[in-house]
PDB file of C-alpha atoms in Angstrom:
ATOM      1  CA  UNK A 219     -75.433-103.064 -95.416  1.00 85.00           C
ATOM      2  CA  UNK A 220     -73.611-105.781 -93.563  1.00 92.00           C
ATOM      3  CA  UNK A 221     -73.417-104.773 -89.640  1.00 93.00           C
ATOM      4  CA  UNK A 222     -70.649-107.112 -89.004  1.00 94.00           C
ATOM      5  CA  UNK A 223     -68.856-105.091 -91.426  1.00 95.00           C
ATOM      6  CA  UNK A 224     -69.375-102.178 -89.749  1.00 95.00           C
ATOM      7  CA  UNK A 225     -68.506-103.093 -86.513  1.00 95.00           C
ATOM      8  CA  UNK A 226     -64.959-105.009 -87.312  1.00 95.00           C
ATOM      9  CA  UNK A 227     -64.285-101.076 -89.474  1.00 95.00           C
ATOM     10  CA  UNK A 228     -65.403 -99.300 -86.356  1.00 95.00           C
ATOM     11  CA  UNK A 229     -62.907-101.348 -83.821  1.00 94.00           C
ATOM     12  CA  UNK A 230     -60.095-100.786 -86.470  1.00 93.00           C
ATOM     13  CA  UNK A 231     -60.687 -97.251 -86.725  1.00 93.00           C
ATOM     14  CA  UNK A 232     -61.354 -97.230 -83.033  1.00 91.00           C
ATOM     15  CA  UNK A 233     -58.464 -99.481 -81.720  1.00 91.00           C
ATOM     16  CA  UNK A 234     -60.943-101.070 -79.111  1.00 91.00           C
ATOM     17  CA  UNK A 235     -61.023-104.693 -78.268  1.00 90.00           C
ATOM     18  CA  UNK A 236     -63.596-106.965 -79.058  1.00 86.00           C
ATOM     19  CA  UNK A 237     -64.745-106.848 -75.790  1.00 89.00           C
ATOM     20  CA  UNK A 238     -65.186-103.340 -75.954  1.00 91.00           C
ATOM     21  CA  UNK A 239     -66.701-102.727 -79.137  1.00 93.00           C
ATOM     22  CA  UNK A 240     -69.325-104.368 -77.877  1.00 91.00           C
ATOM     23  CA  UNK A 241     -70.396-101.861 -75.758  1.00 91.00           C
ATOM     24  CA  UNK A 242     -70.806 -99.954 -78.876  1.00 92.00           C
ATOM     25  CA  UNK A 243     -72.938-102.059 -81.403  1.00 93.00           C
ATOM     26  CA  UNK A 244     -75.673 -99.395 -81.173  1.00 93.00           C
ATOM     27  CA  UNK A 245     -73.400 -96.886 -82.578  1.00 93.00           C
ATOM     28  CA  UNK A 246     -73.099 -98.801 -85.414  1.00 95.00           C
ATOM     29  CA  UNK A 247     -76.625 -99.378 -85.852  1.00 95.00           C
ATOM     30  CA  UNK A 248     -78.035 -95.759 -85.585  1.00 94.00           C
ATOM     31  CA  UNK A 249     -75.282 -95.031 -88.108  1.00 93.00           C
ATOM     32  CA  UNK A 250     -76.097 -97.414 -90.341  1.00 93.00           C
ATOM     33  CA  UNK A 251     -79.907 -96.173 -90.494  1.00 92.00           C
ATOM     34  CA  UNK A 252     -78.447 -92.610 -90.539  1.00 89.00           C
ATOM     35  CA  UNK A 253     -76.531 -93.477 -93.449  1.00 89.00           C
ATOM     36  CA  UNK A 254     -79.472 -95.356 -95.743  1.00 86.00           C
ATOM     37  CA  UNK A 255     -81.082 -92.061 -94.777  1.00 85.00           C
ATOM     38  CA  UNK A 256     -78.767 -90.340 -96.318  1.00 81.00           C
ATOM     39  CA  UNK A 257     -78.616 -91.825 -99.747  1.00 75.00           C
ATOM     40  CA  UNK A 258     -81.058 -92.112-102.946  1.00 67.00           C
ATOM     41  CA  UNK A 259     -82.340 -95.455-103.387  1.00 67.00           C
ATOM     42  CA  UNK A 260     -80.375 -96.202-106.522  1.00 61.00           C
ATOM     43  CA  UNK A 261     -76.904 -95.736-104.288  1.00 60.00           C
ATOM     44  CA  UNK A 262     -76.937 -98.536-102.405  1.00 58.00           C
ATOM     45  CA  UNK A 263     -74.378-101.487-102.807  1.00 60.00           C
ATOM     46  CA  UNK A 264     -71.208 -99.524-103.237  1.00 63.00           C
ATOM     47  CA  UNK A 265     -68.874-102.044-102.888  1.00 70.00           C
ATOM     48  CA  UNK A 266     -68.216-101.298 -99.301  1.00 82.00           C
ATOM     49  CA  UNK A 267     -68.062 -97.706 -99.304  1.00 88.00           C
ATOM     50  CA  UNK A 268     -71.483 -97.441 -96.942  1.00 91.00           C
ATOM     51  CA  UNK A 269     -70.245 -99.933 -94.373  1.00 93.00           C
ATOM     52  CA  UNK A 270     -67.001 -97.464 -94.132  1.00 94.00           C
ATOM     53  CA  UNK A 271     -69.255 -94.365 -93.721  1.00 93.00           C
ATOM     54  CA  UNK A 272     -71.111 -96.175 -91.262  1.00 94.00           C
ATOM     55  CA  UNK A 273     -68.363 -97.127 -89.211  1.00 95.00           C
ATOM     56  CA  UNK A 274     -66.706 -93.578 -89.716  1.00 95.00           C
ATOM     57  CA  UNK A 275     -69.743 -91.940 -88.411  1.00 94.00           C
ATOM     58  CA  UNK A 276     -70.199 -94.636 -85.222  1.00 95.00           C
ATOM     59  CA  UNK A 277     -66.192 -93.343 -84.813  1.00 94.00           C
ATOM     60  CA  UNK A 278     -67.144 -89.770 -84.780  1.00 92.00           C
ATOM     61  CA  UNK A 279     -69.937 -90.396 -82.266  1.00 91.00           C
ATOM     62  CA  UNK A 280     -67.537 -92.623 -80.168  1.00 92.00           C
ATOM     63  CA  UNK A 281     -64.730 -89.883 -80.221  1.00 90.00           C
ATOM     64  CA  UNK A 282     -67.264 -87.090 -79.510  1.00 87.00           C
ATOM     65  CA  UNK A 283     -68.892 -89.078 -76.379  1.00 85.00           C
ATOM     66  CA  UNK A 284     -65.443 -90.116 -74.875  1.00 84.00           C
ATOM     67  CA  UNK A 285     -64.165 -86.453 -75.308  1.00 77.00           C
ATOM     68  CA  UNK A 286     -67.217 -84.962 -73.279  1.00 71.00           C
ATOM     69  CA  UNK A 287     -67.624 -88.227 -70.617  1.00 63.00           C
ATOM     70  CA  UNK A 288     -63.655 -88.295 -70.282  1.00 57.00           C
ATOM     71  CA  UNK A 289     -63.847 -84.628 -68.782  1.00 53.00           C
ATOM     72  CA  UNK A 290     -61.850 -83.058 -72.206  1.00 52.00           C
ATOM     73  CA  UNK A 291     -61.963 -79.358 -72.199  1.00 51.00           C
ATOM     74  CA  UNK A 292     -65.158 -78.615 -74.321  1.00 46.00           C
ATOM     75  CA  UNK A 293     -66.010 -74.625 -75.079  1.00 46.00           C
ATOM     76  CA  UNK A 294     -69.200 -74.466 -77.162  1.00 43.00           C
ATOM     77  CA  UNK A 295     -68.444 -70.686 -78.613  1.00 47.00           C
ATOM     78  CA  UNK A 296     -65.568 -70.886 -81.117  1.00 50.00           C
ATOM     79  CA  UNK A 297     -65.562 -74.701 -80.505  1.00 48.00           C
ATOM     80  CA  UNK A 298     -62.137 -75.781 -78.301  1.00 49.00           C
ATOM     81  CA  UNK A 299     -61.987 -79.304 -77.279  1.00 46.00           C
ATOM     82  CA  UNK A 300     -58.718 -79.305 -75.302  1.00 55.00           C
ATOM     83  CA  UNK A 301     -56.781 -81.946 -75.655  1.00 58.00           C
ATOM     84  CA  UNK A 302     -58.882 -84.188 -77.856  1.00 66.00           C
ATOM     85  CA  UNK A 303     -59.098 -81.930 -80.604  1.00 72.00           C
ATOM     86  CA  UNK A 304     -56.934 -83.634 -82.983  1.00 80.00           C
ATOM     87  CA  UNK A 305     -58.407 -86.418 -82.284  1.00 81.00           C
ATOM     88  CA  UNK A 306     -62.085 -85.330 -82.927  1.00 82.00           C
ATOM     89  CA  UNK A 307     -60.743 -83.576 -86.387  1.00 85.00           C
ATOM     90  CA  UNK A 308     -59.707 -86.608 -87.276  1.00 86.00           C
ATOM     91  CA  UNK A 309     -62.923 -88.427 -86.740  1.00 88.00           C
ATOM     92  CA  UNK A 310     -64.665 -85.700 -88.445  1.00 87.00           C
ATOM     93  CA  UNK A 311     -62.665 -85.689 -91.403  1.00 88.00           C
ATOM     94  CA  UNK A 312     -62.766 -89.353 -91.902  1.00 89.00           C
ATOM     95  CA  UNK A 313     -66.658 -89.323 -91.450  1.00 84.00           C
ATOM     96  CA  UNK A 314     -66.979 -86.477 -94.238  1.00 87.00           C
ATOM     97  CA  UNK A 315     -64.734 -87.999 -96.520  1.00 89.00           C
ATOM     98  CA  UNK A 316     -66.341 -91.121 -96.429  1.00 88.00           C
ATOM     99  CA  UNK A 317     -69.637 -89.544 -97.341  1.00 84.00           C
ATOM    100  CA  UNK A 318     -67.840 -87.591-100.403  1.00 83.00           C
ATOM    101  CA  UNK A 319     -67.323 -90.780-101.756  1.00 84.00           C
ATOM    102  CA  UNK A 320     -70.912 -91.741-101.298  1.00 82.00           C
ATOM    103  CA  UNK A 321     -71.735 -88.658-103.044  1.00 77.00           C
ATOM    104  CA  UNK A 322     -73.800 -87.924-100.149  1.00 71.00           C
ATOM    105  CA  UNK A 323     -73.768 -85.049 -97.882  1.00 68.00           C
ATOM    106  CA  UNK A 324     -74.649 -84.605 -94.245  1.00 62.00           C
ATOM    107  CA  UNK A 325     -78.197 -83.514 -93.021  1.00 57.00           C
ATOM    108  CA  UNK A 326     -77.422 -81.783 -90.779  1.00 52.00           C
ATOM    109  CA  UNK A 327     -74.595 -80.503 -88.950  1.00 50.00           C
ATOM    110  CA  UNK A 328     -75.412 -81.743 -85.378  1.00 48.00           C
ATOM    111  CA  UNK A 329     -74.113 -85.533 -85.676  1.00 51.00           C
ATOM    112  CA  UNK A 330     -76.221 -86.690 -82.868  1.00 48.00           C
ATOM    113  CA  UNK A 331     -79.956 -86.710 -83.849  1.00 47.00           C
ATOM    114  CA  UNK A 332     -83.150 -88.116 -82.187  1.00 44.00           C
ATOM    115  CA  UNK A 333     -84.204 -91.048 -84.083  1.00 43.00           C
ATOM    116  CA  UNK A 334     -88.147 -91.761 -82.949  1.00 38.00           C
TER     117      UNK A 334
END
């Protein structure tokens, strides 16, 4: 998987600078692994499909950090978001969609895992 890749996807999707992205570079990393993780050994290489999951997922995580540090209204029973909600189904449904087309589906459902 080609991390430069991943990174210039996740500032499109993102609409941060260069500058900016920067600060997120990990994202893309962790996502990355998370995503190799994810799928058999025989599904790697597709044409640029796991560089877009990658980057869909480092959105997701993006979107779901600057909701909660940003001070968005987050209510954990019947999940409510506030103003950001769109916004986070958005990044959600890009993230899933990208991993439909990787035939792949998420672990778990908690996006944010430990990774020791």
């Amino acid at each position: 998987m080609d991390k430069d890749r991943v990174i210039e996807l996740f500032a499109t999707l993102s609409g941060l600078s260069e500058d900016e992205v920067g600060e997120y570079r990990y994202l893309c990393g962790i996502s990355m692994a998370e995503i190799s993780r994810m799928l058999p050994e025989n599904a790697h290489g597709c044409g640029g499909r796991e560089e877009y999951a990658a980057a869909a997922l480092a959105y997701y995580r993006y979107v779901l950090w600057s909701v909660t540090e940003c001070g968005g209204n987050i209510k954990v029973g019947d999940v409510s978001v506030g103003s950001e909600s769109k916004r986070l189904e958005y990044a959600e449904r890009i993230w899933k969609e990208a991993l439909s087309q990787l035939g792949a589906e998420p672990n778990d459902s908690f996006v944010f895992r430990s990774f020791t």
